Amino acid sequence: MAYNTRSTCLKCSLLAVILLFLQPCFSQYNFGKLDQLLEEKQKLLGKDFVLMIWSAGNPLEKKEDTLIYKKEVGEFKSKTIAPVASCSKWLTAALVMQFVDEGKISLDDK
């Protein structure tokens, strides 16, 4: 009886070790299709762009955000400083009007 238990335990341990070594191979997402789509849409996106995909961290487990994918095309890089200037005004106006449509605020409010 002890031999059978030992054999089963050894088989389960071996399986666990194999799965542990294979886990990194299957846990990575293949971004090949995304790269192909970006190449197809590059005319629409422009000659310089950066695409970054982040995984949101879990505040309960104190895990921070993680960069999953980054693609830099052209001279524009993720560290390039881009002036925003007055580009945020249209976004603010659109958000205010959305709040008005939802009834959260009124245009007559102070």
CSV table of N, CA, C and O in Angstrom, one decimal:
chain,number,residue,atom,x,y,z
A,1,MET,N,0.8,-1.2,0.0
A,1,MET,CA,0.0,0.0,0.0
A,1,MET,C,0.9,1.2,0.0
A,1,MET,O,0.6,2.2,-0.7
A,2,ALA,N,1.9,1.2,0.8
A,2,ALA,CA,2.8,2.4,0.8
A,2,ALA,C,3.5,2.7,-0.5
A,2,ALA,O,3.7,3.8,-0.9
A,3,TYR,N,3.8,1.6,-1.2
A,3,TYR,CA,4.5,1.7,-2.5
A,3,TYR,C,3.5,2.4,-3.5
A,3,TYR,O,4.0,3.3,-4.2
A,4,ASN,N,2.3,2.1,-3.5
A,4,ASN,CA,1.3,2.7,-4.4
A,4,ASN,C,1.1,4.2,-4.1
A,4,ASN,O,1.0,5.0,-5.0
A,5,THR,N,1.1,4.5,-2.8
A,5,THR,CA,0.9,5.9,-2.4
A,5,THR,C,2.2,6.7,-2.8
A,5,THR,O,2.1,7.8,-3.3
A,6,ARG,N,3.3,6.1,-2.6
A,6,ARG,CA,4.6,6.8,-3.0
A,6,ARG,C,4.7,7.0,-4.5
A,6,ARG,O,5.1,8.0,-5.0
A,7,SER,N,4.2,6.0,-5.3
A,7,SER,CA,4.2,6.1,-6.7
A,7,SER,C,3.3,7.2,-7.2
A,7,SER,O,3.6,8.0,-8.1
A,8,THR,N,2.1,7.3,-6.6
A,8,THR,CA,1.1,8.3,-7.0
A,8,THR,C,1.7,9.7,-6.6
A,8,THR,O,1.5,10.6,-7.4
A,9,CYS,N,2.3,9.8,-5.5
A,9,CYS,CA,2.8,11.1,-5.1
A,9,CYS,C,3.9,11.5,-6.0
A,9,CYS,O,4.0,12.7,-6.4
A,10,LEU,N,4.8,10.6,-6.4
A,10,LEU,CA,5.9,10.9,-7.3
A,10,LEU,C,5.4,11.3,-8.7
A,10,LEU,O,5.9,12.3,-9.3
A,11,LYS,N,4.3,10.6,-9.2
A,11,LYS,CA,3.7,11.0,-10.4
A,11,LYS,C,3.1,12.4,-10.4
A,11,LYS,O,3.3,13.2,-11.3
A,12,CYS,N,2.4,12.7,-9.3
A,12,CYS,CA,1.8,14.1,-9.1
A,12,CYS,C,2.9,15.1,-9.0
A,12,CYS,O,2.7,16.2,-9.6
A,13,SER,N,3.9,14.8,-8.3
A,13,SER,CA,5.0,15.8,-8.2
A,13,SER,C,5.7,16.1,-9.5
A,13,SER,O,6.0,17.2,-9.8
A,14,LEU,N,5.9,15.0,-10.3
A,14,LEU,CA,6.5,15.1,-11.6
A,14,LEU,C,5.6,16.0,-12.5
A,14,LEU,O,6.1,16.9,-13.2
A,15,LEU,N,4.3,15.7,-12.5
A,15,LEU,CA,3.4,16.5,-13.3
A,15,LEU,C,3.4,18.0,-12.8
A,15,LEU,O,3.4,18.9,-13.7
A,16,ALA,N,3.4,18.2,-11.6
A,16,ALA,CA,3.5,19.6,-11.1
A,16,ALA,C,4.7,20.3,-11.5
A,16,ALA,O,4.7,21.5,-11.9
A,17,VAL,N,5.9,19.7,-11.5
A,17,VAL,CA,7.1,20.3,-12.0
A,17,VAL,C,7.1,20.6,-13.4
A,17,VAL,O,7.5,21.6,-13.9
A,18,ILE,N,6.5,19.6,-14.2
A,18,ILE,CA,6.4,19.9,-15.7
A,18,ILE,C,5.5,21.0,-16.0
A,18,ILE,O,5.8,21.9,-16.8
A,19,LEU,N,4.4,21.1,-15.3
A,19,LEU,CA,3.5,22.2,-15.5
A,19,LEU,C,4.1,23.5,-15.0
A,19,LEU,O,3.8,24.6,-15.7
A,20,LEU,N,4.9,23.5,-14.0
A,20,LEU,CA,5.6,24.7,-13.5
A,20,LEU,C,6.5,25.2,-14.6
A,20,LEU,O,6.6,26.4,-14.8
A,21,PHE,N,7.2,24.3,-15.2
A,21,PHE,CA,8.2,24.8,-16.3
A,21,PHE,C,7.5,25.2,-17.5
A,21,PHE,O,8.0,26.0,-18.3
A,22,LEU,N,6.3,24.6,-17.8
A,22,LEU,CA,5.6,25.0,-19.1
A,22,LEU,C,4.8,26.3,-18.9
A,22,LEU,O,4.4,26.9,-19.9
A,23,GLN,N,4.5,26.7,-17.7
A,23,GLN,CA,3.6,27.8,-17.4
A,23,GLN,C,4.1,29.1,-18.1
A,23,GLN,O,3.3,29.8,-18.7
A,24,PRO,N,5.4,29.5,-18.1
A,24,PRO,CA,5.8,30.7,-18.8
A,24,PRO,C,5.6,30.7,-20.3
A,24,PRO,O,5.4,31.7,-20.9
A,25,CYS,N,5.6,29.5,-20.8
A,25,CYS,CA,5.4,29.3,-22.3
A,25,CYS,C,4.0,29.7,-22.7
A,25,CYS,O,3.8,30.3,-23.8
A,26,PHE,N,3.0,29.3,-21.9
A,26,PHE,CA,1.7,29.6,-22.2
A,26,PHE,C,1.0,30.8,-21.6
A,26,PHE,O,-0.1,31.2,-21.9
A,27,SER,N,1.7,31.4,-20.7
A,27,SER,CA,1.1,32.5,-20.0
A,27,SER,C,1.4,33.9,-20.7
A,27,SER,O,0.7,34.8,-20.5
A,28,GLN,N,2.3,33.9,-21.7
A,28,GLN,CA,2.6,35.1,-22.4
A,28,GLN,C,1.6,35.2,-23.6
A,28,GLN,O,1.4,34.2,-24.3
A,29,TYR,N,1.1,36.4,-23.8
A,29,TYR,CA,0.1,36.6,-24.9
A,29,TYR,C,0.9,36.9,-26.1
A,29,TYR,O,1.9,37.6,-26.1
A,30,ASN,N,0.5,36.4,-27.3
A,30,ASN,CA,1.1,36.6,-28.5
A,30,ASN,C,0.6,37.9,-29.1
A,30,ASN,O,-0.6,37.9,-29.5
A,31,PHE,N,1.4,38.9,-29.2
A,31,PHE,CA,0.9,40.2,-29.7
A,31,PHE,C,1.2,40.3,-31.2
A,31,PHE,O,1.2,41.4,-31.8
A,32,GLY,N,1.4,39.2,-31.9
A,32,GLY,CA,1.7,39.3,-33.4
A,32,GLY,C,0.5,39.8,-34.2
A,32,GLY,O,0.7,40.6,-35.1
A,33,LYS,N,-0.7,39.5,-33.8
A,33,LYS,CA,-1.9,40.0,-34.5
A,33,LYS,C,-2.0,41.5,-34.3
A,33,LYS,O,-2.4,42.2,-35.2
A,34,LEU,N,-1.7,41.9,-33.1
A,34,LEU,CA,-1.8,43.4,-32.8
A,34,LEU,C,-0.7,44.1,-33.6
A,34,LEU,O,-1.0,45.2,-34.1
A,35,ASP,N,0.5,43.6,-33.7
A,35,ASP,CA,1.5,44.2,-34.5
A,35,ASP,C,1.1,44.3,-36.0
A,35,ASP,O,1.3,45.3,-36.6
A,36,GLN,N,0.5,43.2,-36.5
A,36,GLN,CA,0.1,43.2,-37.9
A,36,GLN,C,-1.0,44.3,-38.1
A,36,GLN,O,-1.0,45.0,-39.1
A,37,LEU,N,-2.0,44.4,-37.1
A,37,LEU,CA,-3.0,45.4,-37.2
A,37,LEU,C,-2.5,46.8,-37.2
A,37,LEU,O,-2.9,47.7,-37.9
A,38,LEU,N,-1.5,47.0,-36.3
A,38,LEU,CA,-0.9,48.4,-36.3
A,38,LEU,C,-0.2,48.7,-37.6
A,38,LEU,O,-0.2,49.9,-38.0
A,39,GLU,N,0.5,47.7,-38.2
A,39,GLU,CA,1.1,48.0,-39.5
A,39,GLU,C,0.1,48.3,-40.6
A,39,GLU,O,0.3,49.2,-41.4
A,40,GLU,N,-1.1,47.6,-40.5
A,40,GLU,CA,-2.1,47.9,-41.5
A,40,GLU,C,-2.7,49.3,-41.3
A,40,GLU,O,-3.1,50.0,-42.3
A,41,LYS,N,-2.9,49.7,-40.1
A,41,LYS,CA,-3.5,51.0,-39.8
A,41,LYS,C,-2.5,52.2,-39.6
A,41,LYS,O,-2.9,53.2,-39.1
A,42,GLN,N,-1.3,52.0,-39.9
A,42,GLN,CA,-0.3,53.0,-39.7
A,42,GLN,C,-0.6,54.3,-40.4
A,42,GLN,O,-0.3,55.4,-39.9
A,43,LYS,N,-1.1,54.2,-41.6
A,43,LYS,CA,-1.5,55.4,-42.3
A,43,LYS,C,-2.5,56.2,-41.6
A,43,LYS,O,-2.5,57.4,-41.5
A,44,LEU,N,-3.5,55.5,-41.0
A,44,LEU,CA,-4.6,56.2,-40.2
A,44,LEU,C,-4.0,56.8,-38.9
A,44,LEU,O,-4.4,57.9,-38.5
A,45,LEU,N,-3.1,56.0,-38.3
A,45,LEU,CA,-2.5,56.5,-37.0
A,45,LEU,C,-1.5,57.6,-37.1
A,45,LEU,O,-1.2,58.3,-36.2
A,46,GLY,N,-0.8,57.6,-38.3
A,46,GLY,CA,0.3,58.6,-38.5
A,46,GLY,C,1.6,57.9,-38.4
A,46,GLY,O,1.7,56.7,-38.1
A,47,LYS,N,2.6,58.6,-38.8
A,47,LYS,CA,4.0,58.0,-38.8
A,47,LYS,C,4.6,57.9,-37.5
A,47,LYS,O,5.6,57.1,-37.3
A,48,ASP,N,4.2,58.6,-36.5
A,48,ASP,CA,4.8,58.6,-35.2
A,48,ASP,C,3.7,58.3,-34.1
A,48,ASP,O,2.8,59.1,-34.0
A,49,PHE,N,3.8,57.2,-33.4
A,49,PHE,CA,2.8,56.9,-32.3
A,49,PHE,C,3.5,55.9,-31.3
A,49,PHE,O,4.4,55.2,-31.6
A,50,VAL,N,2.9,55.9,-30.2
A,50,VAL,CA,3.3,54.9,-29.1
A,50,VAL,C,2.0,54.3,-28.6
A,50,VAL,O,1.0,54.9,-28.3
A,51,LEU,N,2.0,53.0,-28.5
A,51,LEU,CA,0.9,52.2,-27.9
A,51,LEU,C,1.4,51.4,-26.7
A,51,LEU,O,2.4,50.7,-26.8
A,52,MET,N,0.8,51.7,-25.6
A,52,MET,CA,1.2,50.9,-24.4
A,52,MET,C,0.0,50.3,-23.7
A,52,MET,O,-1.1,51.0,-23.6
A,53,ILE,N,0.1,49.1,-23.3
A,53,ILE,CA,-1.0,48.4,-22.7
A,53,ILE,C,-0.6,48.0,-21.3
A,53,ILE,O,0.5,47.4,-21.1
A,54,TRP,N,-1.4,48.5,-20.3
A,54,TRP,CA,-1.0,48.3,-18.9
A,54,TRP,C,-2.0,47.3,-18.2
A,54,TRP,O,-3.2,47.4,-18.5
A,55,SER,N,-1.5,46.6,-17.3
A,55,SER,CA,-2.4,45.8,-16.4
A,55,SER,C,-2.6,46.5,-15.1
A,55,SER,O,-1.7,46.9,-14.5
A,56,ALA,N,-3.9,46.7,-14.8
A,56,ALA,CA,-4.2,47.5,-13.5
A,56,ALA,C,-3.8,46.7,-12.3
A,56,ALA,O,-4.0,45.5,-12.2
A,57,GLY,N,-3.1,47.3,-11.4
A,57,GLY,CA,-2.7,46.7,-10.2
A,57,GLY,C,-3.9,46.5,-9.2
A,57,GLY,O,-5.0,47.1,-9.4
A,58,ASN,N,-3.7,45.6,-8.3
A,58,ASN,CA,-4.8,45.3,-7.3
A,58,ASN,C,-4.5,46.0,-6.0
A,58,ASN,O,-3.5,45.7,-5.3
A,59,PRO,N,-5.2,47.1,-5.7
A,59,PRO,CA,-4.9,47.8,-4.4
A,59,PRO,C,-5.1,47.0,-3.2
A,59,PRO,O,-4.4,47.3,-2.2
A,60,LEU,N,-5.9,46.0,-3.2
A,60,LEU,CA,-6.1,45.1,-2.0
A,60,LEU,C,-4.8,44.3,-1.7
A,60,LEU,O,-4.5,44.0,-0.6
A,61,GLU,N,-4.1,43.9,-2.8
A,61,GLU,CA,-2.9,43.1,-2.7
A,61,GLU,C,-1.7,43.9,-2.8
A,61,GLU,O,-0.6,43.4,-2.8
A,62,LYS,N,-1.8,45.2,-2.9
A,62,LYS,CA,-0.7,46.2,-3.0
A,62,LYS,C,0.2,45.9,-4.2
A,62,LYS,O,1.3,46.1,-4.2
A,63,LYS,N,-0.5,45.4,-5.3
A,63,LYS,CA,0.2,45.2,-6.5
A,63,LYS,C,0.2,46.4,-7.4
A,63,LYS,O,-0.9,47.1,-7.5
A,64,GLU,N,1.3,46.8,-8.0
A,64,GLU,CA,1.3,48.0,-8.8
A,64,GLU,C,1.0,47.6,-10.3
A,64,GLU,O,0.9,46.4,-10.7
A,65,ASP,N,0.7,48.6,-11.1
A,65,ASP,CA,0.4,48.5,-12.5
A,65,ASP,C,1.6,47.8,-13.2
A,65,ASP,O,2.8,48.1,-12.8
A,66,THR,N,1.4,47.0,-14.2
A,66,THR,CA,2.4,46.4,-14.9
A,66,THR,C,2.3,46.7,-16.4
A,66,THR,O,1.2,46.6,-17.0
A,67,LEU,N,3.4,47.0,-17.0
A,67,LEU,CA,3.4,47.2,-18.5
A,67,LEU,C,3.4,45.9,-19.2
A,67,LEU,O,4.3,45.1,-18.9
A,68,ILE,N,2.4,45.6,-20.0
A,68,ILE,CA,2.3,44.3,-20.7
A,68,ILE,C,2.9,44.4,-22.1
A,68,ILE,O,3.5,43.5,-22.6
A,69,TYR,N,2.6,45.5,-22.8
A,69,TYR,CA,3.0,45.7,-24.2
A,69,TYR,C,3.3,47.1,-24.5
A,69,TYR,O,2.6,48.0,-24.0
A,70,LYS,N,4.4,47.3,-25.3
A,70,LYS,CA,4.8,48.7,-25.7
A,70,LYS,C,5.3,48.6,-27.1
A,70,LYS,O,6.1,47.8,-27.4
A,71,LYS,N,4.7,49.5,-28.0
A,71,LYS,CA,5.1,49.6,-29.4
A,71,LYS,C,5.4,51.0,-29.7
A,71,LYS,O,4.5,51.9,-29.5
A,72,GLU,N,6.6,51.4,-30.1
A,72,GLU,CA,6.9,52.7,-30.5
A,72,GLU,C,7.2,52.7,-32.0
A,72,GLU,O,8.1,51.9,-32.4
A,73,VAL,N,6.6,53.6,-32.7
A,73,VAL,CA,6.8,53.7,-34.1
A,73,VAL,C,7.2,55.1,-34.5
A,73,VAL,O,6.6,56.1,-34.0
A,74,GLY,N,8.2,55.2,-35.3
A,74,GLY,CA,8.7,56.5,-35.7
A,74,GLY,C,9.6,57.2,-34.6
A,74,GLY,O,10.2,56.5,-33.8
A,75,GLU,N,9.8,58.5,-34.7
A,75,GLU,CA,10.7,59.2,-33.8
A,75,GLU,C,10.0,59.5,-32.4
A,75,GLU,O,10.7,59.8,-31.5
A,76,PHE,N,8.7,59.4,-32.3
A,76,PHE,CA,8.0,59.7,-31.1
A,76,PHE,C,8.2,58.4,-30.2
A,76,PHE,O,7.8,57.3,-30.5
A,77,LYS,N,8.8,58.6,-29.0
A,77,LYS,CA,9.0,57.6,-28.0
A,77,LYS,C,8.2,57.8,-26.8
A,77,LYS,O,7.6,58.9,-26.6
A,78,SER,N,8.1,56.8,-25.9
A,78,SER,CA,7.3,57.0,-24.7
A,78,SER,C,7.9,58.0,-23.7
A,78,SER,O,7.1,58.6,-22.9
A,79,LYS,N,9.1,58.4,-23.8
A,79,LYS,CA,9.7,59.4,-23.0
A,79,LYS,C,9.7,60.8,-23.6
A,79,LYS,O,10.2,61.7,-23.0
A,80,THR,N,9.2,60.9,-24.9
A,80,THR,CA,9.1,62.2,-25.5
A,80,THR,C,8.1,63.1,-24.9
A,80,THR,O,7.0,62.7,-24.6
A,81,ILE,N,8.5,64.3,-24.6
A,81,ILE,CA,7.7,65.3,-24.0
A,81,ILE,C,6.8,65.9,-25.1
A,81,ILE,O,7.4,66.5,-26.0
A,82,ALA,N,5.5,65.8,-25.0
A,82,ALA,CA,4.6,66.4,-25.9
A,82,ALA,C,3.8,67.5,-25.3
A,82,ALA,O,3.1,67.2,-24.3
A,83,PRO,N,3.9,68.7,-25.8
A,83,PRO,CA,3.1,69.8,-25.2
A,83,PRO,C,1.6,69.6,-25.4
A,83,PRO,O,1.1,69.3,-26.5
A,84,VAL,N,0.8,69.7,-24.4
A,84,VAL,CA,-0.7,69.5,-24.5
A,84,VAL,C,-1.4,70.9,-24.9
A,84,VAL,O,-2.3,70.8,-25.7
A,85,ALA,N,-0.8,72.0,-24.4
A,85,ALA,CA,-1.4,73.3,-24.7
A,85,ALA,C,-2.8,73.4,-24.4
A,85,ALA,O,-3.2,73.1,-23.3
A,86,SER,N,-3.7,73.8,-25.4
A,86,SER,CA,-5.1,74.0,-25.1
A,86,SER,C,-5.9,72.8,-25.5
A,86,SER,O,-7.1,72.9,-25.7
A,87,CYS,N,-5.3,71.6,-25.7
A,87,CYS,CA,-6.0,70.5,-26.1
A,87,CYS,C,-7.0,69.9,-25.1
A,87,CYS,O,-7.9,69.1,-25.5
A,88,SER,N,-6.9,70.3,-23.9
A,88,SER,CA,-7.8,69.7,-22.9
A,88,SER,C,-9.1,70.5,-22.8
A,88,SER,O,-10.0,70.0,-22.1
A,89,LYS,N,-9.2,71.6,-23.4
A,89,LYS,CA,-10.4,72.4,-23.3
A,89,LYS,C,-11.6,71.8,-23.9
A,89,LYS,O,-12.7,71.7,-23.3
A,90,TRP,N,-11.4,71.1,-25.1
A,90,TRP,CA,-12.6,70.5,-25.7
A,90,TRP,C,-13.0,69.3,-24.9
A,90,TRP,O,-14.2,69.0,-24.9
A,91,LEU,N,-12.1,68.6,-24.3
A,91,LEU,CA,-12.5,67.4,-23.4
A,91,LEU,C,-13.3,67.9,-22.2
A,91,LEU,O,-14.3,67.3,-21.9
A,92,THR,N,-12.8,68.9,-21.6
A,92,THR,CA,-13.6,69.5,-20.4
A,92,THR,C,-15.0,69.9,-20.8
A,92,THR,O,-15.9,69.6,-20.1
A,93,ALA,N,-15.1,70.6,-22.0
A,93,ALA,CA,-16.4,71.0,-22.4
A,93,ALA,C,-17.3,69.8,-22.8
A,93,ALA,O,-18.5,69.8,-22.4
A,94,ALA,N,-16.7,68.8,-23.4
A,94,ALA,CA,-17.5,67.6,-23.7
A,94,ALA,C,-18.0,66.9,-22.4
A,94,ALA,O,-19.1,66.4,-22.3
A,95,LEU,N,-17.1,66.8,-21.4
A,95,LEU,CA,-17.5,66.2,-20.1
A,95,LEU,C,-18.6,67.0,-19.4
A,95,LEU,O,-19.5,66.4,-18.9
A,96,VAL,N,-18.5,68.3,-19.4
A,96,VAL,CA,-19.5,69.1,-18.8
A,96,VAL,C,-20.9,68.9,-19.5
A,96,VAL,O,-21.9,68.7,-18.8
A,97,MET,N,-20.9,68.9,-20.8
A,97,MET,CA,-22.1,68.7,-21.5
A,97,MET,C,-22.7,67.3,-21.3
A,97,MET,O,-23.9,67.1,-21.3
A,98,GLN,N,-21.8,66.3,-21.1
A,98,GLN,CA,-22.3,65.0,-20.8
A,98,GLN,C,-23.0,64.9,-19.4
A,98,GLN,O,-24.0,64.3,-19.3
A,99,PHE,N,-22.4,65.6,-18.4
A,99,PHE,CA,-23.0,65.7,-17.1
A,99,PHE,C,-24.3,66.5,-17.2
A,99,PHE,O,-25.3,66.1,-16.5
A,100,VAL,N,-24.4,67.5,-18.1
A,100,VAL,CA,-25.7,68.2,-18.2
A,100,VAL,C,-26.7,67.2,-18.8
A,100,VAL,O,-27.9,67.2,-18.3
A,101,ASP,N,-26.4,66.4,-19.8
A,101,ASP,CA,-27.3,65.5,-20.4
A,101,ASP,C,-27.8,64.4,-19.4
A,101,ASP,O,-28.9,64.0,-19.5
A,102,GLU,N,-26.9,64.0,-18.5
A,102,GLU,CA,-27.2,63.0,-17.5
A,102,GLU,C,-28.0,63.6,-16.3
A,102,GLU,O,-28.5,62.9,-15.4
A,103,GLY,N,-28.1,64.9,-16.3
A,103,GLY,CA,-28.9,65.6,-15.2
A,103,GLY,C,-28.1,65.8,-13.9
A,103,GLY,O,-28.7,66.1,-12.9
A,104,LYS,N,-26.8,65.5,-14.0
A,104,LYS,CA,-26.0,65.7,-12.8
A,104,LYS,C,-25.7,67.1,-12.4
A,104,LYS,O,-25.5,67.5,-11.2
A,105,ILE,N,-25.6,68.0,-13.4
A,105,ILE,CA,-25.4,69.4,-13.2
A,105,ILE,C,-26.3,70.2,-14.2
A,105,ILE,O,-26.9,69.6,-15.1
A,106,SER,N,-26.5,71.4,-13.9
A,106,SER,CA,-27.2,72.3,-14.8
A,106,SER,C,-26.3,73.4,-15.3
A,106,SER,O,-25.4,73.8,-14.6
A,107,LEU,N,-26.6,73.9,-16.5
A,107,LEU,CA,-25.8,75.0,-17.0
A,107,LEU,C,-25.9,76.2,-16.3
A,107,LEU,O,-25.1,77.1,-16.3
A,108,ASP,N,-27.0,76.4,-15.5
A,108,ASP,CA,-27.2,77.5,-14.7
A,108,ASP,C,-26.6,77.4,-13.3
A,108,ASP,O,-26.6,78.4,-12.5
A,109,ASP,N,-26.0,76.3,-12.9
A,109,ASP,CA,-25.3,76.1,-11.7
A,109,ASP,C,-24.1,77.0,-11.6
A,109,ASP,O,-23.5,77.3,-12.6
A,110,LYS,N,-23.8,77.4,-10.3
A,110,LYS,CA,-22.6,78.2,-10.1
A,110,LYS,C,-21.4,77.3,-9.9
A,110,LYS,O,-21.5,76.3,-9.3
